[in-house]
CSV table of C-alpha atoms and ligand atoms in Angstrom, one decimal:
chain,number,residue,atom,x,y,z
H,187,UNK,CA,82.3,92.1,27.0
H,188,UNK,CA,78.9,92.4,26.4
H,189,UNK,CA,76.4,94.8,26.9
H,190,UNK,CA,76.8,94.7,30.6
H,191,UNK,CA,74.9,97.4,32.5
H,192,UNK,CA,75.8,99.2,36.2
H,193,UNK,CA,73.2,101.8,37.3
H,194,UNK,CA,75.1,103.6,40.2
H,195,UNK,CA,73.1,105.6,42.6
H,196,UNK,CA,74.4,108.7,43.9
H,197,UNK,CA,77.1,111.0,41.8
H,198,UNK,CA,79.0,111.7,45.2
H,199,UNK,CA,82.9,110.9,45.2
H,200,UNK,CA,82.0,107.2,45.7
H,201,UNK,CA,79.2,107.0,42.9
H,202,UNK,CA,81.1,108.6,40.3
H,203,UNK,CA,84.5,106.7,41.3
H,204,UNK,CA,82.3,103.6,40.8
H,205,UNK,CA,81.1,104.3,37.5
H,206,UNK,CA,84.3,105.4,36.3
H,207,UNK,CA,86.2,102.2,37.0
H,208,UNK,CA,83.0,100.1,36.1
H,209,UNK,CA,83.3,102.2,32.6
H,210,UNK,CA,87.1,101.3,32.3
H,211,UNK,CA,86.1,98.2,32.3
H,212,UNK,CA,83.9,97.9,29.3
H,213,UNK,CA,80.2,98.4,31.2
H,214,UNK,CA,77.7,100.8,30.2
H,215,UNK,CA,77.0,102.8,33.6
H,216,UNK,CA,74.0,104.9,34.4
H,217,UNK,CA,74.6,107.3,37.3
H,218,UNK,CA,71.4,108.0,39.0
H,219,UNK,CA,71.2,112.0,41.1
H,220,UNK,CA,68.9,113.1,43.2
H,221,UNK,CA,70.3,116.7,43.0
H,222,UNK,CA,69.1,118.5,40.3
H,223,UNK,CA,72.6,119.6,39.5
H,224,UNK,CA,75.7,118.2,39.4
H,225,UNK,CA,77.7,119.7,41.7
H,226,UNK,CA,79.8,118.7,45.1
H,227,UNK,CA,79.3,121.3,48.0
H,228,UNK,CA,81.9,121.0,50.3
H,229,UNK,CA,85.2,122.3,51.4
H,230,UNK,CA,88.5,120.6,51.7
H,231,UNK,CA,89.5,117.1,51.5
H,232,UNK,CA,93.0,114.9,52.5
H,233,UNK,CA,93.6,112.4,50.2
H,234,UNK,CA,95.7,110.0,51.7
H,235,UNK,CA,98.4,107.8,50.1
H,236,UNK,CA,96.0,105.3,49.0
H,237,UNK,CA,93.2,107.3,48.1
H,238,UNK,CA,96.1,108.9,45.2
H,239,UNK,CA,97.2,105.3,44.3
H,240,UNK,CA,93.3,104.2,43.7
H,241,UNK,CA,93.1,107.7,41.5
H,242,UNK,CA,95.5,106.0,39.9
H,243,UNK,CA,93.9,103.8,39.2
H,244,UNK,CA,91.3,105.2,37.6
H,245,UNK,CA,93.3,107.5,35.6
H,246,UNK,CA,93.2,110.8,37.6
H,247,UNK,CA,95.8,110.5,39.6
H,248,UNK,CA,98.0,113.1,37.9
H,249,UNK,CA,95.7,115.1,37.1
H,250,UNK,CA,94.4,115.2,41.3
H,251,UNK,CA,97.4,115.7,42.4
H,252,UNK,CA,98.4,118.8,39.9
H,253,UNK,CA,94.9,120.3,40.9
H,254,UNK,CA,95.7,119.7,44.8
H,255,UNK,CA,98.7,120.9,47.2
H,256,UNK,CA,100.7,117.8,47.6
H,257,UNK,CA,102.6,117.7,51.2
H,258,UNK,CA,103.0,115.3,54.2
H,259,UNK,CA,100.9,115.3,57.4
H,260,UNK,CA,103.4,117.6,59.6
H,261,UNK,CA,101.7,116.1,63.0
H,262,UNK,CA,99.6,116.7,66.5
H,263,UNK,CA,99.6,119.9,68.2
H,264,UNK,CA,98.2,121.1,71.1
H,265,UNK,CA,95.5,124.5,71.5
H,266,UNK,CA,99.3,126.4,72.5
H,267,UNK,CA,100.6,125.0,69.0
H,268,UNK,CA,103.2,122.9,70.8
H,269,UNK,CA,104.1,119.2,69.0
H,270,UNK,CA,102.7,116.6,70.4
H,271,UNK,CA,103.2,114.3,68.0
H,272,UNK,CA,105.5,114.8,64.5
H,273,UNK,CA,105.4,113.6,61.3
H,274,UNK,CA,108.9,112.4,59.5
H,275,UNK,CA,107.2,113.8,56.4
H,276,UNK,CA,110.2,112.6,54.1
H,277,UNK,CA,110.3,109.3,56.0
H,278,UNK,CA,106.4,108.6,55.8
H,279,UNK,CA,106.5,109.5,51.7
H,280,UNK,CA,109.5,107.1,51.2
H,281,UNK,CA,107.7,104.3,52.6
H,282,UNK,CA,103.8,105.0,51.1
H,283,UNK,CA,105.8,106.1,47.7
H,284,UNK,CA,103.5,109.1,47.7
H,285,UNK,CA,102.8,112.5,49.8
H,286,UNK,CA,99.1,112.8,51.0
H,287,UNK,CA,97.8,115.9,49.0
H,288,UNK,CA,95.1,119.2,49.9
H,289,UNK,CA,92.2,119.2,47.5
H,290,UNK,CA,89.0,120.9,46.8
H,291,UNK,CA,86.2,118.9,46.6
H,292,UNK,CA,84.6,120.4,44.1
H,293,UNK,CA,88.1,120.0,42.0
H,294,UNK,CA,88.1,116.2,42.5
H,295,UNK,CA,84.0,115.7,42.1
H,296,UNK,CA,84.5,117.9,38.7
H,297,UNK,CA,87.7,115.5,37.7
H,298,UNK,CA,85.5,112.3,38.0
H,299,UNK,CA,82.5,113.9,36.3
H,300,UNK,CA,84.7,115.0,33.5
H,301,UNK,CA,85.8,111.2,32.7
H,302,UNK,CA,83.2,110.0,32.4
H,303,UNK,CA,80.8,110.0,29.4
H,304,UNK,CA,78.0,112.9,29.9
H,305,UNK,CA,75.6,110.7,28.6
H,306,UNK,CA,75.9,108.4,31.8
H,307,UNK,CA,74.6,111.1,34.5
H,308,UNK,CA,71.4,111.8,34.8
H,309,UNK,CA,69.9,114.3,37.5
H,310,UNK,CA,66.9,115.1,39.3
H,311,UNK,CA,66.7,111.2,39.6
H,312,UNK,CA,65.9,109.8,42.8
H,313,UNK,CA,66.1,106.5,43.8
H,314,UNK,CA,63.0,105.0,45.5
H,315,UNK,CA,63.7,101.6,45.6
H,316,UNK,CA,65.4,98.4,44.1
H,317,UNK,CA,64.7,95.1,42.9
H,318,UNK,CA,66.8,92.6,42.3
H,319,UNK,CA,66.3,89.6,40.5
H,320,UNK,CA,68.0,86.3,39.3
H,321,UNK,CA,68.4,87.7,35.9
H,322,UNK,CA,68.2,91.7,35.9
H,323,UNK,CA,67.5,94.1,38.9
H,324,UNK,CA,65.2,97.5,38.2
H,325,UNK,CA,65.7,100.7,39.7
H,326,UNK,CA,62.5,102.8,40.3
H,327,UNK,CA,63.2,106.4,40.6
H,328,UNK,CA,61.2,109.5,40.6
H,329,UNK,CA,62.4,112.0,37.4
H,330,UNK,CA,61.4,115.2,36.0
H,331,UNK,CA,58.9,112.7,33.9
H,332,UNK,CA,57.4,111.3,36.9
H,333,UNK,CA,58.1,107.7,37.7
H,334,UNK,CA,60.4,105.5,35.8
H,335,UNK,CA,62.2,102.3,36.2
H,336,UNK,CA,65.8,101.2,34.9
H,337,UNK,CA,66.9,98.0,34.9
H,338,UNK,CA,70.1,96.5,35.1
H,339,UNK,CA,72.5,93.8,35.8
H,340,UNK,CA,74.5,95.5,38.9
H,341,UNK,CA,73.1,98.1,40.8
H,342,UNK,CA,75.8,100.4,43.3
H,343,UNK,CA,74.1,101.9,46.0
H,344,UNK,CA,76.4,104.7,46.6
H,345,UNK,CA,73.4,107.2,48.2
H,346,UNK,CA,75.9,108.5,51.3
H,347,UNK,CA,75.0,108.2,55.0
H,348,UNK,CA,71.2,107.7,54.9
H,349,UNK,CA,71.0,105.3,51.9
H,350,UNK,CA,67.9,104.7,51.3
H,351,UNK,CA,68.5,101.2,49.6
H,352,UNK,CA,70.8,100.2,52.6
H,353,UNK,CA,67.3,101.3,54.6
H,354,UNK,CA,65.3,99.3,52.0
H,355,UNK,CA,67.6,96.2,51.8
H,356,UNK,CA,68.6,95.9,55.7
H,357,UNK,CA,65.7,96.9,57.4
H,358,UNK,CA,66.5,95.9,60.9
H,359,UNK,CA,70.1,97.6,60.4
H,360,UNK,CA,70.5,100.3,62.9
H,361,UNK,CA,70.1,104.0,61.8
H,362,UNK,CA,73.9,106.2,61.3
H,363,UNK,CA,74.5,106.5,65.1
H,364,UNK,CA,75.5,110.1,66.4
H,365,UNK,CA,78.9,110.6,66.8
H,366,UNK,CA,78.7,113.3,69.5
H,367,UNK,CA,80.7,115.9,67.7
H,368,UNK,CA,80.3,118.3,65.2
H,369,UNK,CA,82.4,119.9,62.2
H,370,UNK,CA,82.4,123.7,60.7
H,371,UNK,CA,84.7,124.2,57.6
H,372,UNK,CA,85.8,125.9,55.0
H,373,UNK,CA,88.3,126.7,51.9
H,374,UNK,CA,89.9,130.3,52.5
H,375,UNK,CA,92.2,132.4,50.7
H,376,UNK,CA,94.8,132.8,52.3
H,377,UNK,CA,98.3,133.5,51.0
H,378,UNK,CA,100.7,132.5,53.9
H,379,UNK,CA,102.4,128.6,53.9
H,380,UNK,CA,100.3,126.7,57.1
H,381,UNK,CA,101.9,123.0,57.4
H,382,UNK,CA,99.3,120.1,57.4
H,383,UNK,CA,98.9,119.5,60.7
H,384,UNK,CA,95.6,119.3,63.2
H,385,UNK,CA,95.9,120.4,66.7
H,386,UNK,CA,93.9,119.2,70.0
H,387,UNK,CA,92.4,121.0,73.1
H,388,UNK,CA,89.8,119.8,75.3
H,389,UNK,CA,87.2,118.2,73.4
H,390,UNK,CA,88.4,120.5,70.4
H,391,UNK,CA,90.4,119.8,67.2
H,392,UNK,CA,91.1,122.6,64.6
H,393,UNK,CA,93.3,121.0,61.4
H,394,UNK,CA,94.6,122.9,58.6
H,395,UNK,CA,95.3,121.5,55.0
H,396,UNK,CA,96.6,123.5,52.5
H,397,UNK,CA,95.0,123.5,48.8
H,398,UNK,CA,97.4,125.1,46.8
H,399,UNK,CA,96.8,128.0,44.6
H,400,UNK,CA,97.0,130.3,48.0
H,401,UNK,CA,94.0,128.1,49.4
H,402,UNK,CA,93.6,126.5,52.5
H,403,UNK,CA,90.6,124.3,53.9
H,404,UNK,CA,90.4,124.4,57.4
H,405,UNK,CA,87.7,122.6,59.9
H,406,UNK,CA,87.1,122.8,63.8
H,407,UNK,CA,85.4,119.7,65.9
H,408,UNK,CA,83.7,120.1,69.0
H,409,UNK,CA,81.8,118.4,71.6
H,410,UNK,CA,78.2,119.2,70.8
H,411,UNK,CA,74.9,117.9,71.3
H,412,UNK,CA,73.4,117.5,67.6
H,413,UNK,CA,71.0,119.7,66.1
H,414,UNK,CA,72.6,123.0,67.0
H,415,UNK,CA,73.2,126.0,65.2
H,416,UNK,CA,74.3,129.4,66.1
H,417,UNK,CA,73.3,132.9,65.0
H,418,UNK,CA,76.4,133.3,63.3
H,419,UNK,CA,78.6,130.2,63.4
H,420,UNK,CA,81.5,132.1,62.4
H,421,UNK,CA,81.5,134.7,65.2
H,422,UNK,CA,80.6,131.7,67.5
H,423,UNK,CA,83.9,129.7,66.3
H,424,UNK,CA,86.0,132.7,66.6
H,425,UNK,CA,85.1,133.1,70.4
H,426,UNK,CA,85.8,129.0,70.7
H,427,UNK,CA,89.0,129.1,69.0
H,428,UNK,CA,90.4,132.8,69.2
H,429,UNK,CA,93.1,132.0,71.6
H,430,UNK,CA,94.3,128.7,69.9
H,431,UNK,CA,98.1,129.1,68.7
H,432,UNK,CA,98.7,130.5,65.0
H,433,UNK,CA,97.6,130.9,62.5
H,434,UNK,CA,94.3,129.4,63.9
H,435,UNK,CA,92.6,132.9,65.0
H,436,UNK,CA,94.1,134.6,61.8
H,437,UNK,CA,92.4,131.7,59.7
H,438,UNK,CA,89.2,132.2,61.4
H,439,UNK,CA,89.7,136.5,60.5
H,440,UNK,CA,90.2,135.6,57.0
H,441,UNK,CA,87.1,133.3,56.4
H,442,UNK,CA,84.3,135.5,54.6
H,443,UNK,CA,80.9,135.2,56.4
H,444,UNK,CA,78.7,132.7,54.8
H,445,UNK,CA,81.2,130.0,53.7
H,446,UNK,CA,81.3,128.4,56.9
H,447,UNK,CA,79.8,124.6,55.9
H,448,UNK,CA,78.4,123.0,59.8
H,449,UNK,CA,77.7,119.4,60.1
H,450,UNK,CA,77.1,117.1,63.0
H,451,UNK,CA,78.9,114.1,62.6
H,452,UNK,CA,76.9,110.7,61.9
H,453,UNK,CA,78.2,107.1,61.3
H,454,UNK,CA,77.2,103.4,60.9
H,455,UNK,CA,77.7,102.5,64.2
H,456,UNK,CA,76.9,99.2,63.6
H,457,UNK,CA,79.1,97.7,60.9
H,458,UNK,CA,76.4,96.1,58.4
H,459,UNK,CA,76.8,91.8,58.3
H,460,UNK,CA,77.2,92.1,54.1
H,461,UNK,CA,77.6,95.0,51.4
H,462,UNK,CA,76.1,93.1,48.9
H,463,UNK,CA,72.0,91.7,48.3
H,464,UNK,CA,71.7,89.9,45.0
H,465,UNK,CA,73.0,92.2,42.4
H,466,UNK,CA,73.3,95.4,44.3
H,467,UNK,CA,76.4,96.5,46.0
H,468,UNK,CA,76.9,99.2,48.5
H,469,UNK,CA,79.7,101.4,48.5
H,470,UNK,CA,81.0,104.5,50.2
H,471,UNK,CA,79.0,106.4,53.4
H,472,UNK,CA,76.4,103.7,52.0
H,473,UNK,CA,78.2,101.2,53.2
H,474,UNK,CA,80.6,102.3,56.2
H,475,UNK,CA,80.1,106.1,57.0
H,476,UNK,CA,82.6,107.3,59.0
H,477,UNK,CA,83.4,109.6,61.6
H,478,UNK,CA,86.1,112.1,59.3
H,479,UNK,CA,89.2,111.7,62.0
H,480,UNK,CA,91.5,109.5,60.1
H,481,UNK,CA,90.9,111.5,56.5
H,482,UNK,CA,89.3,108.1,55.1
H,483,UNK,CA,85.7,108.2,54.0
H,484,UNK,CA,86.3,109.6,50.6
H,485,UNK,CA,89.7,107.2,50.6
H,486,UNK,CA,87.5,104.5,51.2
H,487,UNK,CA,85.0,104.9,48.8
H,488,UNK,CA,87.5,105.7,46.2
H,489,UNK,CA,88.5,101.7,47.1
H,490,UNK,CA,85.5,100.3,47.0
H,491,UNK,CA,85.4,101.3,43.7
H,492,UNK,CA,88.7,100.1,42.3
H,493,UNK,CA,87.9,97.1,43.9
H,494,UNK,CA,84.3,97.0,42.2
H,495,UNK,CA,86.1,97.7,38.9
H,496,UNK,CA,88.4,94.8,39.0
H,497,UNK,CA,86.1,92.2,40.5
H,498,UNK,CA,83.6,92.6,37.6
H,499,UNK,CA,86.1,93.0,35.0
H,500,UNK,CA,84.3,90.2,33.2
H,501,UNK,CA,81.2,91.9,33.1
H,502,UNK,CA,77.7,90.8,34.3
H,503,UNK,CA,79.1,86.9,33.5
H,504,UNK,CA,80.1,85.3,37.3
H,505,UNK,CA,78.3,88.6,39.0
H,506,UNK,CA,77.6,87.1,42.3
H,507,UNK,CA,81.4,85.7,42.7
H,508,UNK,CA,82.7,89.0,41.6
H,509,UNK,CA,80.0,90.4,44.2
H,510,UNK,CA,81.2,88.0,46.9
H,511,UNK,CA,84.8,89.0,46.3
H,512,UNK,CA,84.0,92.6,46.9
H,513,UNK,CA,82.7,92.3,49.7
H,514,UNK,CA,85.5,89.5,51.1
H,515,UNK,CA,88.3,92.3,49.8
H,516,UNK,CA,86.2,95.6,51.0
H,517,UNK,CA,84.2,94.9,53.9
H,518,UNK,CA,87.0,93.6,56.8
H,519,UNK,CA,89.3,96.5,55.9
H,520,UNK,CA,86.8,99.4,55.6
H,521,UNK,CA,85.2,98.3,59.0
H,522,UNK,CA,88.3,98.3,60.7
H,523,UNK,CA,89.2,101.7,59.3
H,524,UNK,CA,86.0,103.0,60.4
H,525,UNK,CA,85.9,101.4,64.0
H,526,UNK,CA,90.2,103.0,64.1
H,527,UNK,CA,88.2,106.4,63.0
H,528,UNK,CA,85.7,106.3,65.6
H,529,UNK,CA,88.4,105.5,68.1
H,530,UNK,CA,90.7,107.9,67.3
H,531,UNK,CA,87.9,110.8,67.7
H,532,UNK,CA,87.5,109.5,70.8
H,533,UNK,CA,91.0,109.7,72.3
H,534,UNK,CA,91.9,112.9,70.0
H,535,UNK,CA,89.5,115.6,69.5
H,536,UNK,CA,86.8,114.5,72.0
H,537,UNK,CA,88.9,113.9,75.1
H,538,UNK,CA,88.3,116.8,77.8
H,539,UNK,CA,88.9,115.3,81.3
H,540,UNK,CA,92.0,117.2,82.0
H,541,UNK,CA,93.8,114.3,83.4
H,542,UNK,CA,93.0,112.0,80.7
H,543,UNK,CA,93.9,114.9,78.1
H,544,UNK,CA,97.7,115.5,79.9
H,545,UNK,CA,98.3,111.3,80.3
H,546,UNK,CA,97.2,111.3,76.3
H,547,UNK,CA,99.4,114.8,75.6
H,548,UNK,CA,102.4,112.5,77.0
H,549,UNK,CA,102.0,109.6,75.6
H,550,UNK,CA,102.3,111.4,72.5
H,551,UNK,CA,105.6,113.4,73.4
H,552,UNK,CA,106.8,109.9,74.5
H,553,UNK,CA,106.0,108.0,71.3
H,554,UNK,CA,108.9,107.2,69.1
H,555,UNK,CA,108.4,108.9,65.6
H,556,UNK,CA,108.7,105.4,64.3
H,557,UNK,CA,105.5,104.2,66.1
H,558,UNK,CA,103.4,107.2,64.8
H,559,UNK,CA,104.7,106.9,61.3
H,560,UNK,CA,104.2,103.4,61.1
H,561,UNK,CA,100.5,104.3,62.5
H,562,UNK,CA,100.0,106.5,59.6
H,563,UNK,CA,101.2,104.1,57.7
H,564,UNK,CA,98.8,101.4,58.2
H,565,UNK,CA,95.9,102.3,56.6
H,566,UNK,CA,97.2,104.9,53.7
H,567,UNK,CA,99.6,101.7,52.7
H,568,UNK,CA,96.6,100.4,50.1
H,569,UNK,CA,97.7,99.3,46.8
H,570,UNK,CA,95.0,98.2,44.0
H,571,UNK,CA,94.3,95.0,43.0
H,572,UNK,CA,96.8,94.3,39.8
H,573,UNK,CA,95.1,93.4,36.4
I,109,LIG,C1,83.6,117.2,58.2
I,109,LIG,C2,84.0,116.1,57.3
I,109,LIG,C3,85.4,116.0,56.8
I,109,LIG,C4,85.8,115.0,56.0
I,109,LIG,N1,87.1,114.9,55.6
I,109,LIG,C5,87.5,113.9,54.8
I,109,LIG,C6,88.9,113.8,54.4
I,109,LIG,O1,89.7,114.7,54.7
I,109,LIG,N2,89.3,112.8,53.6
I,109,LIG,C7,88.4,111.8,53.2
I,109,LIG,O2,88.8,110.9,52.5
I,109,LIG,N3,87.1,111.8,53.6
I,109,LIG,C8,86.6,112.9,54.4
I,109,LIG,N4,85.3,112.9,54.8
I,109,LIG,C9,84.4,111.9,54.4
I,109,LIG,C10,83.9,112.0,52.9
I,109,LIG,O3,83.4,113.3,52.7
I,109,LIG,C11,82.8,111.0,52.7
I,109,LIG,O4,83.2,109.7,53.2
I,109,LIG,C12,82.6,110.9,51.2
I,109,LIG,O5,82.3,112.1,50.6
I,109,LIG,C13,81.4,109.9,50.9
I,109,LIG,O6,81.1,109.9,49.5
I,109,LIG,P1,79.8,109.1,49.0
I,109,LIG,O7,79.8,109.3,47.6
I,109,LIG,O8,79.9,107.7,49.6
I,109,LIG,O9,78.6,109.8,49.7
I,109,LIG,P2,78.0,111.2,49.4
I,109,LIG,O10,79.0,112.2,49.2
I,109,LIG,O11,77.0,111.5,50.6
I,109,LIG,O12,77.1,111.1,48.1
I,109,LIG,C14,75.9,110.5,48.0
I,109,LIG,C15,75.1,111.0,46.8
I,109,LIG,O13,73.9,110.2,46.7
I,109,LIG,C16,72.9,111.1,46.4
I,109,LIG,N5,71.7,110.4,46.8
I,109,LIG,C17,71.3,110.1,48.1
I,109,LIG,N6,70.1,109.5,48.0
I,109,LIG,C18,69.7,109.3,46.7
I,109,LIG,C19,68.6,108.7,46.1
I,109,LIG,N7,67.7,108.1,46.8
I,109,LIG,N8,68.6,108.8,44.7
I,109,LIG,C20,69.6,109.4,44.0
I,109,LIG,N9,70.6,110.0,44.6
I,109,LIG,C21,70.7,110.0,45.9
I,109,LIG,C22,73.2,112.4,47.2
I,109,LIG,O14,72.5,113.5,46.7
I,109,LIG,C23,74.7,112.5,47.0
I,109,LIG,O15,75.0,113.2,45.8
I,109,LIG,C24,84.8,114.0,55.6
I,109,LIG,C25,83.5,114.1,56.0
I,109,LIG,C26,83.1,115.1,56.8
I,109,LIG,C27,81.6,115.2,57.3
């Protein structure tokens, strides 16, 4: 190949995943950071069955799945800790070939840095705007030098939820939507086993994953307006949760003050009409942020850039094909994921009408185990494109 060039903007999960399988495939990548440092805040993350296989993809697989707790969804509770809903855990790993597994976020953002070459990321760079040509696109960005421009035959706008080159390429796109709930989380220590498993009570949801290495990440979801914020978020949580089944109120007691992380939840409500302009692709939040209650986002981006990888495997020769492919192979399925996400949080953790929440409860109890596995099923069943 020749001396094909990717700038990717944003060293998130979906940035870096991008340049990695961009750099297995013979282009030169420049990884454009707003942050000054490289580093990924954050708690916990599930990474589904085929968030592992498109780690695999790019290498890390092994090496994600030894730093993470591997282990099978266990299921639905309710706020008394009774199933709902249960998980053939064996069953479900036969079929996807793979557990889903527990992992820090800062363990997987440090695995994708670490492939690629140092010399590709560069910090304290923000994007201001693209253009893209016929021939070459430039990327403007503001650096510790002042302004500076990049140029470059594919651009990846992986800049996360309020991408600014979305914004600057789809102007009349609507703004990330509220989602009307918001998340508090955090990875513990805490020594005793906890099964996978997320449990429901009016307009609540409390889920557990644990990391491994006598860590767990756990979040709560509640019906909130956005914008909030409490004295002390994890005294307020305590109160909220504190007579949830255990080891909710005991995972609450062993979370240190100060680690609690609190987002409202945004997504593209919207789903945008392309993910490609010219040479740039989005990817990631950029291009279908999602609300977090399948365990996609990062699984999604992670396949966006598998996908990216293998459509430009040529290089810059036939880029807007390779770009049209992307979008053909990525869009459908990441919209319908994110729609099924939005969905789900609807029925599951924002439901509070008590009659609505007992019909839901059992239709749940009533669902054969066949129907929810093959649910779970659906969307971890992803397999990369061969070559
Ligand atoms: C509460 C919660 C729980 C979740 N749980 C899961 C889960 O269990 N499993 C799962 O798969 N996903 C989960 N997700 C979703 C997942 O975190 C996101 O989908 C994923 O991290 C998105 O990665 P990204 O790289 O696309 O965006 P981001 O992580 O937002 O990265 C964007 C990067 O771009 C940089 N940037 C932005 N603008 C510019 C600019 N102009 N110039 C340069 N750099 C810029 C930012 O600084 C940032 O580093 C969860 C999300 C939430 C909120």
């Amino acid at each position: 190949m020749d001396d094909s060039h990717a700038v990717v903007v944003g060293a998130g999960i979906g940035g870096l995943s991008a340049a990695l399988a961009l750099h297995r495939r013979g282009w030169r990548v420049t990884v454009l950071e707003r942050a000054a440092e490289l580093r990924e805040v954050g708690a916990g993350l599930t990474l589904m069955a085929n968030a592992l296989r498109g780690l695999d993809a790019l290498g890390l697989g092994p090496a994600v799945r030894r730093g993470g707790h591997a282990e099978a969804p266990g299921g639905i509770r309710d706020r008394r800790g009774r199933w709902l809903s249960r998980v053939d855990g064996a069953e479900l790993t036969r079929q996807l070939g793979t557990t889903a597994v527990g992992v820090h976020r800062a363990m997987l953002h440090r695995a994708l840095r670490e492939a690629l070459p140092a010399s590709s990321l560069r910090t304290d760079a923000e994007v201001e705007h693209v253009e893209s040509g016929p021939g070459r696109a430039e990327v403007h960005y503001r650096g510790h030098a002042g302004s500076q421009t990049v140029t470059a035959d594919l651009v990846v706008a992986a800049d996360g939820l309020r991408s600014r080159i979305r914004a600057q390429l789809w102007p009349q796109h609507p703004a990330p939507a509220y989602a009307g709930s918001t998340a508090w989380r955090a990875a513990i220590a805490f020594p005793d086993p906890v099964p996978v498993a997320i449990s429901w009570g009016p307009g609540a949801e409390f889920g557990m994953v644990p990391l491994g290495g006598g860590q767990v990440y756990w979040y709560g979801a509640l019906n909130a307006p956005p914008g909030g914020h409490a004295p002390d978020e994890l005294a307020a949580l305590r109160e909220r949760f504190g007579d949830w089944h255990d080891p909710v109120p005991a995972l609450l007691a062993a979370t240190p003050p100060g680690v609690v992380l609190r987002n409202d939840i945004y997504h593209l409500a919207v789903p945008l009409p392309s993910y490609v302009r010219g040479r740039v692709a989005l990817l990631g939040d950029a291009a279908h942020a999602m609300t977090p209650n399948l365990g996609q986002g990062a699984g999604q981006a992670i396949e966006d850039a598998v996908v990216l990888g293998a459509v430009c495997a040529d290089g810059a020769e036939g880029l807007p094909a390779a770009l049209a492919a992307y979008d053909e192979q990525r869009r459908p399925r990441s919209q319908a994921i994110a729609r099924a996400a939005f969905n789900a949080g609807r029925y599951g953790q924002q439901l509070r009408n008590p009659v609505a929440v007992a019909l839901r409860d059992t239709a749940l109890r009533l669902t054969p185990a066949r129907t929810a596995l093959r649910g779970m099923a659906r969307y971890a069943g992803w397999r990369p494109p061969a070559g």
